[in-house]
PDB file as gemmi writes it, atoms N, CA and C in Angstrom:
CRYST1    1.000    1.000    1.000  90.00  90.00  90.00 P 1                      
ATOM      1  N   MET A   1      -1.260 -19.608 -48.820  1.00  0.00           N  
ATOM      2  CA  MET A   1      -0.688 -20.436 -50.186  1.00  0.00           C  
ATOM      3  C   MET A   1       0.452 -19.565 -50.775  1.00  0.00           C  
ATOM      4  N   SER A   2       1.568 -20.225 -51.073  1.00  0.00           N  
ATOM      5  CA  SER A   2       2.671 -19.451 -51.620  1.00  0.00           C  
ATOM      6  C   SER A   2       2.382 -19.324 -52.960  1.00  0.00           C  
ATOM      7  N   PRO A   3       2.885 -18.310 -53.736  1.00  0.00           N  
ATOM      8  CA  PRO A   3       2.825 -18.015 -55.115  1.00  0.00           C  
ATOM      9  C   PRO A   3       3.072 -19.582 -55.875  1.00  0.00           C  
ATOM     10  N   ARG A   4       4.241 -20.176 -55.495  1.00  0.00           N  
ATOM     11  CA  ARG A   4       4.577 -21.356 -56.538  1.00  0.00           C  
ATOM     12  C   ARG A   4       3.460 -22.374 -56.164  1.00  0.00           C  
ATOM     13  N   THR A   5       3.007 -22.493 -54.996  1.00  0.00           N  
ATOM     14  CA  THR A   5       1.840 -23.596 -54.897  1.00  0.00           C  
ATOM     15  C   THR A   5       0.475 -23.188 -55.745  1.00  0.00           C  
ATOM     16  N   LEU A   6       0.281 -22.100 -55.813  1.00  0.00           N  
ATOM     17  CA  LEU A   6      -1.002 -21.538 -56.526  1.00  0.00           C  
ATOM     18  C   LEU A   6      -0.696 -21.612 -58.037  1.00  0.00           C  
ATOM     19  N   GLN A   7       0.513 -21.487 -58.418  1.00  0.00           N  
ATOM     20  CA  GLN A   7       1.062 -21.635 -59.798  1.00  0.00           C  
ATOM     21  C   GLN A   7       0.752 -23.167 -60.143  1.00  0.00           C  
ATOM     22  N   ARG A   8       1.285 -24.264 -59.263  1.00  0.00           N  
ATOM     23  CA  ARG A   8       1.014 -25.394 -59.471  1.00  0.00           C  
ATOM     24  C   ARG A   8      -0.312 -25.831 -59.677  1.00  0.00           C  
ATOM     25  N   ARG A   9      -1.111 -25.438 -58.682  1.00  0.00           N  
ATOM     26  CA  ARG A   9      -2.587 -25.839 -58.557  1.00  0.00           C  
ATOM     27  C   ARG A   9      -3.369 -25.405 -59.928  1.00  0.00           C  
ATOM     28  N   LEU A  10      -3.040 -24.126 -60.290  1.00  0.00           N  
ATOM     29  CA  LEU A  10      -3.906 -23.607 -61.489  1.00  0.00           C  
ATOM     30  C   LEU A  10      -3.244 -24.523 -62.811  1.00  0.00           C  
ATOM     31  N   GLY A  11      -1.998 -24.799 -62.546  1.00  0.00           N  
ATOM     32  CA  GLY A  11      -1.426 -25.727 -63.748  1.00  0.00           C  
ATOM     33  C   GLY A  11      -2.191 -27.053 -63.860  1.00  0.00           C  
ATOM     34  N   GLU A  12      -2.420 -27.683 -62.852  1.00  0.00           N  
ATOM     35  CA  GLU A  12      -3.138 -28.925 -62.398  1.00  0.00           C  
ATOM     36  C   GLU A  12      -4.539 -28.734 -63.229  1.00  0.00           C  
ATOM     37  N   HIS A  13      -5.080 -27.466 -63.149  1.00  0.00           N  
ATOM     38  CA  HIS A  13      -6.498 -27.328 -63.846  1.00  0.00           C  
ATOM     39  C   HIS A  13      -6.267 -26.668 -65.152  1.00  0.00           C  
ATOM     40  N   GLY A  14      -5.135 -26.903 -65.698  1.00  0.00           N  
ATOM     41  CA  GLY A  14      -4.886 -26.250 -67.089  1.00  0.00           C  
ATOM     42  C   GLY A  14      -5.021 -24.839 -67.368  1.00  0.00           C  
ATOM     43  N   THR A  15      -4.718 -24.125 -66.315  1.00  0.00           N  
ATOM     44  CA  THR A  15      -4.850 -22.560 -66.341  1.00  0.00           C  
ATOM     45  C   THR A  15      -3.755 -21.901 -65.876  1.00  0.00           C  
ATOM     46  N   THR A  16      -3.731 -20.718 -65.777  1.00  0.00           N  
ATOM     47  CA  THR A  16      -2.606 -19.743 -65.372  1.00  0.00           C  
ATOM     48  C   THR A  16      -3.267 -18.687 -64.473  1.00  0.00           C  
ATOM     49  N   TRP A  17      -2.636 -17.959 -63.698  1.00  0.00           N  
ATOM     50  CA  TRP A  17      -3.072 -16.776 -62.983  1.00  0.00           C  
ATOM     51  C   TRP A  17      -3.532 -15.651 -63.956  1.00  0.00           C  
ATOM     52  N   ARG A  18      -2.561 -15.529 -64.962  1.00  0.00           N  
ATOM     53  CA  ARG A  18      -2.891 -14.445 -65.933  1.00  0.00           C  
ATOM     54  C   ARG A  18      -4.136 -14.955 -66.739  1.00  0.00           C  
ATOM     55  N   GLU A  19      -4.403 -16.259 -67.175  1.00  0.00           N  
ATOM     56  CA  GLU A  19      -5.694 -16.575 -67.762  1.00  0.00           C  
ATOM     57  C   GLU A  19      -6.823 -16.258 -66.989  1.00  0.00           C  
ATOM     58  N   GLU A  20      -6.647 -16.440 -65.723  1.00  0.00           N  
ATOM     59  CA  GLU A  20      -8.002 -16.461 -64.937  1.00  0.00           C  
ATOM     60  C   GLU A  20      -8.188 -14.905 -64.736  1.00  0.00           C  
ATOM     61  N   VAL A  21      -7.221 -13.960 -64.434  1.00  0.00           N  
ATOM     62  CA  VAL A  21      -7.297 -12.649 -64.371  1.00  0.00           C  
ATOM     63  C   VAL A  21      -7.988 -12.063 -65.727  1.00  0.00           C  
ATOM     64  N   GLU A  22      -7.449 -12.359 -66.741  1.00  0.00           N  
ATOM     65  CA  GLU A  22      -8.080 -12.097 -68.175  1.00  0.00           C  
ATOM     66  C   GLU A  22      -9.491 -12.342 -68.256  1.00  0.00           C  
ATOM     67  N   ALA A  23      -9.957 -13.640 -67.814  1.00  0.00           N  
ATOM     68  CA  ALA A  23     -11.338 -14.049 -67.964  1.00  0.00           C  
ATOM     69  C   ALA A  23     -12.274 -13.017 -67.183  1.00  0.00           C  
ATOM     70  N   VAL A  24     -11.784 -12.848 -65.804  1.00  0.00           N  
ATOM     71  CA  VAL A  24     -12.744 -12.011 -64.976  1.00  0.00           C  
ATOM     72  C   VAL A  24     -12.792 -10.532 -65.562  1.00  0.00           C  
ATOM     73  N   ARG A  25     -11.608 -10.175 -66.036  1.00  0.00           N  
ATOM     74  CA  ARG A  25     -11.556  -8.802 -66.596  1.00  0.00           C  
ATOM     75  C   ARG A  25     -12.449  -8.716 -67.783  1.00  0.00           C  
ATOM     76  N   GLN A  26     -12.397  -9.764 -68.777  1.00  0.00           N  
ATOM     77  CA  GLN A  26     -13.318  -9.766 -69.979  1.00  0.00           C  
ATOM     78  C   GLN A  26     -14.706 -10.042 -69.467  1.00  0.00           C  
ATOM     79  N   GLU A  27     -15.175 -10.958 -68.648  1.00  0.00           N  
ATOM     80  CA  GLU A  27     -16.439 -10.821 -68.129  1.00  0.00           C  
ATOM     81  C   GLU A  27     -17.098  -9.711 -67.670  1.00  0.00           C  
ATOM     82  N   HIS A  28     -16.301  -8.894 -66.700  1.00  0.00           N  
ATOM     83  CA  HIS A  28     -16.662  -7.682 -66.032  1.00  0.00           C  
ATOM     84  C   HIS A  28     -16.780  -6.632 -67.243  1.00  0.00           C  
ATOM     85  N   THR A  29     -15.852  -6.464 -67.971  1.00  0.00           N  
ATOM     86  CA  THR A  29     -15.952  -5.544 -68.994  1.00  0.00           C  
ATOM     87  C   THR A  29     -16.967  -5.676 -69.833  1.00  0.00           C  
ATOM     88  N   LEU A  30     -17.344  -6.788 -70.421  1.00  0.00           N  
ATOM     89  CA  LEU A  30     -18.506  -6.905 -71.247  1.00  0.00           C  
ATOM     90  C   LEU A  30     -19.760  -6.601 -70.626  1.00  0.00           C  
ATOM     91  N   GLU A  31     -19.927  -6.984 -69.353  1.00  0.00           N  
ATOM     92  CA  GLU A  31     -21.230  -6.873 -68.545  1.00  0.00           C  
ATOM     93  C   GLU A  31     -21.185  -5.435 -68.329  1.00  0.00           C  
ATOM     94  N   LEU A  32     -20.178  -4.501 -67.952  1.00  0.00           N  
ATOM     95  CA  LEU A  32     -20.332  -3.026 -67.873  1.00  0.00           C  
ATOM     96  C   LEU A  32     -20.635  -2.433 -69.234  1.00  0.00           C  
ATOM     97  N   LEU A  33     -20.128  -2.777 -70.357  1.00  0.00           N  
ATOM     98  CA  LEU A  33     -20.530  -2.363 -71.600  1.00  0.00           C  
ATOM     99  C   LEU A  33     -21.858  -2.485 -71.811  1.00  0.00           C  
ATOM    100  N   ARG A  34     -22.407  -3.769 -71.805  1.00  0.00           N  
ATOM    101  CA  ARG A  34     -23.826  -4.155 -72.064  1.00  0.00           C  
ATOM    102  C   ARG A  34     -25.012  -3.809 -71.222  1.00  0.00           C  
ATOM    103  N   ALA A  35     -24.578  -3.537 -69.972  1.00  0.00           N  
ATOM    104  CA  ALA A  35     -25.511  -3.272 -69.011  1.00  0.00           C  
ATOM    105  C   ALA A  35     -25.478  -1.821 -68.312  1.00  0.00           C  
ATOM    106  N   THR A  36     -24.516  -1.216 -68.684  1.00  0.00           N  
ATOM    107  CA  THR A  36     -24.397   0.260 -68.236  1.00  0.00           C  
ATOM    108  C   THR A  36     -24.119   1.277 -69.497  1.00  0.00           C  
ATOM    109  N   ASP A  37     -24.215   2.497 -69.309  1.00  0.00           N  
ATOM    110  CA  ASP A  37     -23.923   3.588 -70.057  1.00  0.00           C  
ATOM    111  C   ASP A  37     -22.639   4.357 -69.563  1.00  0.00           C  
ATOM    112  N   LEU A  38     -21.521   3.592 -68.829  1.00  0.00           N  
ATOM    113  CA  LEU A  38     -20.494   4.429 -68.217  1.00  0.00           C  
ATOM    114  C   LEU A  38     -19.958   4.631 -69.462  1.00  0.00           C  
ATOM    115  N   PRO A  39     -19.254   5.892 -69.238  1.00  0.00           N  
ATOM    116  CA  PRO A  39     -18.230   6.386 -70.159  1.00  0.00           C  
ATOM    117  C   PRO A  39     -17.115   5.300 -70.447  1.00  0.00           C  
ATOM    118  N   LEU A  40     -16.546   5.096 -71.459  1.00  0.00           N  
ATOM    119  CA  LEU A  40     -15.394   4.054 -71.809  1.00  0.00           C  
ATOM    120  C   LEU A  40     -14.349   4.294 -70.787  1.00  0.00           C  
ATOM    121  N   ARG A  41     -13.823   5.577 -70.471  1.00  0.00           N  
ATOM    122  CA  ARG A  41     -12.748   5.825 -69.522  1.00  0.00           C  
ATOM    123  C   ARG A  41     -13.108   5.415 -68.115  1.00  0.00           C  
ATOM    124  N   SER A  42     -14.482   5.260 -67.756  1.00  0.00           N  
ATOM    125  CA  SER A  42     -14.743   4.632 -66.577  1.00  0.00           C  
ATOM    126  C   SER A  42     -14.721   3.074 -66.519  1.00  0.00           C  
ATOM    127  N   VAL A  43     -15.151   2.533 -67.626  1.00  0.00           N  
ATOM    128  CA  VAL A  43     -15.171   1.269 -67.751  1.00  0.00           C  
ATOM    129  C   VAL A  43     -13.692   0.657 -67.745  1.00  0.00           C  
ATOM    130  N   ALA A  44     -12.807   1.348 -68.334  1.00  0.00           N  
ATOM    131  CA  ALA A  44     -11.378   1.077 -68.391  1.00  0.00           C  
ATOM    132  C   ALA A  44     -10.800   1.084 -66.882  1.00  0.00           C  
ATOM    133  N   ALA A  45     -11.020   2.059 -66.320  1.00  0.00           N  
ATOM    134  CA  ALA A  45     -10.733   2.252 -64.866  1.00  0.00           C  
ATOM    135  C   ALA A  45     -11.077   1.134 -63.994  1.00  0.00           C  
ATOM    136  N   ARG A  46     -12.357   0.878 -64.050  1.00  0.00           N  
ATOM    137  CA  ARG A  46     -12.951  -0.144 -63.306  1.00  0.00           C  
ATOM    138  C   ARG A  46     -12.439  -1.364 -63.463  1.00  0.00           C  
ATOM    139  N   VAL A  47     -11.956  -1.873 -64.581  1.00  0.00           N  
ATOM    140  CA  VAL A  47     -11.454  -3.202 -64.961  1.00  0.00           C  
ATOM    141  C   VAL A  47      -9.866  -3.258 -65.125  1.00  0.00           C  
ATOM    142  N   GLY A  48      -9.301  -2.220 -64.883  1.00  0.00           N  
ATOM    143  CA  GLY A  48      -7.756  -2.213 -64.774  1.00  0.00           C  
ATOM    144  C   GLY A  48      -6.925  -1.937 -65.946  1.00  0.00           C  
ATOM    145  N   PHE A  49      -7.754  -1.343 -66.910  1.00  0.00           N  
ATOM    146  CA  PHE A  49      -6.886  -0.904 -68.157  1.00  0.00           C  
ATOM    147  C   PHE A  49      -6.350   0.437 -67.839  1.00  0.00           C  
ATOM    148  N   SER A  50      -5.070   0.505 -68.655  1.00  0.00           N  
ATOM    149  CA  SER A  50      -4.382   1.690 -68.454  1.00  0.00           C  
ATOM    150  C   SER A  50      -4.966   3.071 -69.085  1.00  0.00           C  
ATOM    151  N   ASP A  51      -5.857   2.925 -69.999  1.00  0.00           N  
ATOM    152  CA  ASP A  51      -6.525   3.774 -70.837  1.00  0.00           C  
ATOM    153  C   ASP A  51      -7.313   3.113 -71.798  1.00  0.00           C  
ATOM    154  N   VAL A  52      -8.130   4.073 -72.465  1.00  0.00           N  
ATOM    155  CA  VAL A  52      -9.355   3.747 -73.168  1.00  0.00           C  
ATOM    156  C   VAL A  52      -8.852   2.911 -74.390  1.00  0.00           C  
ATOM    157  N   ARG A  53      -7.566   3.205 -74.925  1.00  0.00           N  
ATOM    158  CA  ARG A  53      -7.130   2.605 -76.104  1.00  0.00           C  
ATOM    159  C   ARG A  53      -6.822   1.229 -75.704  1.00  0.00           C  
ATOM    160  N   ALA A  54      -6.364   0.824 -74.685  1.00  0.00           N  
ATOM    161  CA  ALA A  54      -6.140  -0.612 -74.146  1.00  0.00           C  
ATOM    162  C   ALA A  54      -7.319  -1.343 -73.910  1.00  0.00           C  
ATOM    163  N   LEU A  55      -8.424  -0.802 -73.684  1.00  0.00           N  
ATOM    164  CA  LEU A  55      -9.641  -1.207 -73.380  1.00  0.00           C  
ATOM    165  C   LEU A  55     -10.276  -1.426 -74.901  1.00  0.00           C  
ATOM    166  N   ARG A  56     -10.241  -0.720 -75.778  1.00  0.00           N  
ATOM    167  CA  ARG A  56     -10.762  -0.966 -77.185  1.00  0.00           C  
ATOM    168  C   ARG A  56      -9.827  -2.118 -77.758  1.00  0.00           C  
ATOM    169  N   ARG A  57      -8.582  -2.201 -77.536  1.00  0.00           N  
ATOM    170  CA  ARG A  57      -7.900  -3.329 -78.127  1.00  0.00           C  
ATOM    171  C   ARG A  57      -8.324  -4.695 -77.556  1.00  0.00           C  
ATOM    172  N   ALA A  58      -8.534  -4.798 -76.433  1.00  0.00           N  
ATOM    173  CA  ALA A  58      -8.945  -6.143 -75.687  1.00  0.00           C  
ATOM    174  C   ALA A  58     -10.433  -6.415 -76.206  1.00  0.00           C  
ATOM    175  N   VAL A  59     -11.313  -5.445 -76.029  1.00  0.00           N  
ATOM    176  CA  VAL A  59     -12.742  -5.684 -76.440  1.00  0.00           C  
ATOM    177  C   VAL A  59     -12.659  -6.318 -77.955  1.00  0.00           C  
ATOM    178  N   ARG A  60     -11.885  -5.648 -78.857  1.00  0.00           N  
ATOM    179  CA  ARG A  60     -11.769  -5.960 -80.327  1.00  0.00           C  
ATOM    180  C   ARG A  60     -11.244  -7.583 -80.285  1.00  0.00           C  
ATOM    181  N   ARG A  61     -10.304  -7.854 -79.650  1.00  0.00           N  
ATOM    182  CA  ARG A  61      -9.487  -9.014 -79.409  1.00  0.00           C  
ATOM    183  C   ARG A  61     -10.616 -10.163 -78.789  1.00  0.00           C  
ATOM    184  N   TRP A  62     -11.509  -9.885 -77.918  1.00  0.00           N  
ATOM    185  CA  TRP A  62     -12.487 -10.603 -77.337  1.00  0.00           C  
ATOM    186  C   TRP A  62     -13.626 -10.786 -78.342  1.00  0.00           C  
ATOM    187  N   GLU A  63     -14.055  -9.885 -78.624  1.00  0.00           N  
ATOM    188  CA  GLU A  63     -15.554  -9.890 -79.420  1.00  0.00           C  
ATOM    189  C   GLU A  63     -15.420  -9.555 -81.088  1.00  0.00           C  
ATOM    190  N   GLY A  64     -14.193  -9.150 -81.529  1.00  0.00           N  
ATOM    191  CA  GLY A  64     -13.931  -8.969 -82.946  1.00  0.00           C  
ATOM    192  C   GLY A  64     -14.626  -7.501 -83.004  1.00  0.00           C  
ATOM    193  N   LEU A  65     -15.250  -6.862 -82.223  1.00  0.00           N  
ATOM    194  CA  LEU A  65     -15.928  -5.540 -82.601  1.00  0.00           C  
ATOM    195  C   LEU A  65     -15.449  -4.426 -81.503  1.00  0.00           C  
ATOM    196  N   PRO A  66     -15.579  -3.164 -81.951  1.00  0.00           N  
ATOM    197  CA  PRO A  66     -15.037  -2.155 -80.872  1.00  0.00           C  
ATOM    198  C   PRO A  66     -16.143  -2.066 -79.891  1.00  0.00           C  
ATOM    199  N   PRO A  67     -15.914  -1.446 -78.664  1.00  0.00           N  
ATOM    200  CA  PRO A  67     -16.612  -1.561 -77.500  1.00  0.00           C  
ATOM    201  C   PRO A  67     -18.107  -0.852 -77.867  1.00  0.00           C  
ATOM    202  N   ARG A  68     -18.013   0.286 -78.627  1.00  0.00           N  
ATOM    203  CA  ARG A  68     -19.411   0.983 -79.165  1.00  0.00           C  
ATOM    204  C   ARG A  68     -20.376  -0.144 -79.840  1.00  0.00           C  
ATOM    205  N   ASP A  69     -19.652  -0.963 -80.618  1.00  0.00           N  
ATOM    206  CA  ASP A  69     -20.780  -1.898 -81.378  1.00  0.00           C  
ATOM    207  C   ASP A  69     -21.228  -2.831 -80.308  1.00  0.00           C  
ATOM    208  N   VAL A  70     -20.421  -3.345 -79.371  1.00  0.00           N  
ATOM    209  CA  VAL A  70     -20.720  -4.243 -78.281  1.00  0.00           C  
ATOM    210  C   VAL A  70     -21.918  -3.737 -77.516  1.00  0.00           C  
ATOM    211  N   ARG A  71     -21.785  -2.374 -77.138  1.00  0.00           N  
ATOM    212  CA  ARG A  71     -22.686  -1.716 -76.271  1.00  0.00           C  
ATOM    213  C   ARG A  71     -23.974  -1.646 -77.240  1.00  0.00           C  
ATOM    214  N   ASN A  72     -23.890  -1.115 -78.461  1.00  0.00           N  
ATOM    215  CA  ASN A  72     -25.001  -0.982 -79.316  1.00  0.00           C  
ATOM    216  C   ASN A  72     -25.879  -2.310 -79.696  1.00  0.00           C  
ATOM    217  N   ALA A  73     -25.017  -3.561 -79.683  1.00  0.00           N  
ATOM    218  CA  ALA A  73     -25.695  -4.721 -79.922  1.00  0.00           C  
ATOM    219  C   ALA A  73     -26.540  -4.985 -78.725  1.00  0.00           C  
ATOM    220  N   ALA A  74     -25.984  -4.828 -77.579  1.00  0.00           N  
ATOM    221  CA  ALA A  74     -26.728  -5.105 -76.348  1.00  0.00           C  
ATOM    222  C   ALA A  74     -28.094  -4.280 -76.042  1.00  0.00           C  
ATOM    223  N   GLY A  75     -27.887  -3.209 -76.755  1.00  0.00           N  
ATOM    224  CA  GLY A  75     -28.968  -2.187 -76.479  1.00  0.00           C  
ATOM    225  C   GLY A  75     -30.213  -2.686 -77.677  1.00  0.00           C  
ATOM    226  N   ALA A  76     -29.718  -3.435 -78.492  1.00  0.00           N  
ATOM    227  CA  ALA A  76     -30.712  -4.007 -79.628  1.00  0.00           C  
ATOM    228  C   ALA A  76     -31.284  -5.276 -79.186  1.00  0.00           C  
ATOM    229  N   GLY A  77     -30.729  -5.696 -78.106  1.00  0.00           N  
ATOM    230  CA  GLY A  77     -31.269  -7.136 -77.757  1.00  0.00           C  
ATOM    231  C   GLY A  77     -30.475  -8.287 -78.219  1.00  0.00           C  
ATOM    232  N   GLU A  78     -29.427  -7.977 -79.041  1.00  0.00           N  
ATOM    233  CA  GLU A  78     -28.649  -9.153 -79.646  1.00  0.00           C  
ATOM    234  C   GLU A  78     -27.838  -9.965 -78.598  1.00  0.00           C  
ATOM    235  N   HIS A  79     -27.335  -9.150 -77.609  1.00  0.00           N  
ATOM    236  CA  HIS A  79     -26.492  -9.993 -76.579  1.00  0.00           C  
ATOM    237  C   HIS A  79     -26.928  -9.664 -75.360  1.00  0.00           C  
ATOM    238  N   PRO A  80     -27.790 -10.375 -74.632  1.00  0.00           N  
ATOM    239  CA  PRO A  80     -28.446 -10.017 -73.236  1.00  0.00           C  
ATOM    240  C   PRO A  80     -27.322  -9.777 -72.384  1.00  0.00           C  
ATOM    241  N   PRO A  81     -27.486  -9.047 -71.248  1.00  0.00           N  
ATOM    242  CA  PRO A  81     -26.439  -8.893 -70.190  1.00  0.00           C  
ATOM    243  C   PRO A  81     -26.169 -10.255 -69.609  1.00  0.00           C  
ATOM    244  N   THR A  82     -24.976 -10.410 -69.116  1.00  0.00           N  
ATOM    245  CA  THR A  82     -24.514 -11.601 -68.337  1.00  0.00           C  
ATOM    246  C   THR A  82     -25.042 -11.521 -66.944  1.00  0.00           C  
ATOM    247  N   SER A  83     -24.821 -12.355 -66.219  1.00  0.00           N  
ATOM    248  CA  SER A  83     -25.135 -12.536 -64.830  1.00  0.00           C  
ATOM    249  C   SER A  83     -23.931 -12.365 -63.944  1.00  0.00           C  
ATOM    250  N   TRP A  84     -23.214 -11.217 -63.990  1.00  0.00           N  
ATOM    251  CA  TRP A  84     -22.074 -10.984 -63.405  1.00  0.00           C  
ATOM    252  C   TRP A  84     -22.354 -11.041 -61.834  1.00  0.00           C  
ATOM    253  N   GLY A  85     -21.656 -12.054 -61.145  1.00  0.00           N  
ATOM    254  CA  GLY A  85     -21.508 -12.086 -59.794  1.00  0.00           C  
ATOM    255  C   GLY A  85     -22.797 -12.886 -59.297  1.00  0.00           C  
ATOM    256  N   THR A  86     -23.705 -13.391 -60.044  1.00  0.00           N  
ATOM    257  CA  THR A  86     -24.858 -14.142 -59.499  1.00  0.00           C  
ATOM    258  C   THR A  86     -24.846 -15.661 -59.245  1.00  0.00           C  
ATOM    259  N   GLY A  87     -23.627 -16.304 -59.627  1.00  0.00           N  
ATOM    260  CA  GLY A  87     -23.527 -17.691 -59.873  1.00  0.00           C  
ATOM    261  C   GLY A  87     -21.957 -18.116 -59.916  1.00  0.00           C  
ATOM    262  N   PRO A  88     -21.674 -19.415 -60.169  1.00  0.00           N  
ATOM    263  CA  PRO A  88     -20.524 -19.778 -60.228  1.00  0.00           C  
ATOM    264  C   PRO A  88     -19.838 -19.463 -61.550  1.00  0.00           C  
ATOM    265  N   SER A  89     -18.693 -19.090 -61.409  1.00  0.00           N  
ATOM    266  CA  SER A  89     -17.791 -18.837 -62.737  1.00  0.00           C  
ATOM    267  C   SER A  89     -17.778 -19.798 -63.578  1.00  0.00           C  
ATOM    268  N   PRO A  90     -17.989 -19.736 -64.965  1.00  0.00           N  
ATOM    269  CA  PRO A  90     -17.759 -20.859 -65.775  1.00  0.00           C  
ATOM    270  C   PRO A  90     -16.546 -21.413 -65.763  1.00  0.00           C  
ATOM    271  N   ARG A  91     -15.602 -20.610 -65.455  1.00  0.00           N  
ATOM    272  CA  ARG A  91     -14.286 -21.128 -65.321  1.00  0.00           C  
ATOM    273  C   ARG A  91     -14.132 -22.183 -64.122  1.00  0.00           C  
ATOM    274  N   ALA A  92     -14.823 -21.776 -63.037  1.00  0.00           N  
ATOM    275  CA  ALA A  92     -14.816 -22.589 -61.730  1.00  0.00           C  
ATOM    276  C   ALA A  92     -15.279 -24.203 -62.092  1.00  0.00           C  
ATOM    277  N   CYS A  93     -15.925 -24.195 -63.154  1.00  0.00           N  
ATOM    278  CA  CYS A  93     -16.586 -25.658 -63.534  1.00  0.00           C  
ATOM    279  C   CYS A  93     -15.650 -26.450 -64.476  1.00  0.00           C  
ATOM    280  N   ARG A  94     -14.441 -25.885 -64.507  1.00  0.00           N  
ATOM    281  CA  ARG A  94     -13.598 -26.671 -65.445  1.00  0.00           C  
ATOM    282  C   ARG A  94     -13.196 -28.021 -64.790  1.00  0.00           C  
ATOM    283  N   PRO A  95     -13.033 -28.915 -65.780  1.00  0.00           N  
ATOM    284  CA  PRO A  95     -12.625 -30.322 -65.026  1.00  0.00           C  
ATOM    285  C   PRO A  95     -11.331 -30.325 -64.620  1.00  0.00           C  
TER     286      PRO A  95                                                      
END                                                                             
């Protein structure tokens, strides 16, 4: 499939490549924060952030909290881990 065809098809579903990549990156980041004790440097590297500062900015944008608080809330049972990779993506169910 050509890049332009992909762009058109994503547009038909009301999304863009960038939005899809961001959604997957967000889901994977939050899963790693909530379900592992990996250092932030490792989380950032696994999800494609250039450094820990970029990871912190993104998590604050998504959750309104720094990564440390997202991780601590998960440990307190406030946010159960998601089921990364165990079912259809919520974005795949888009009308």
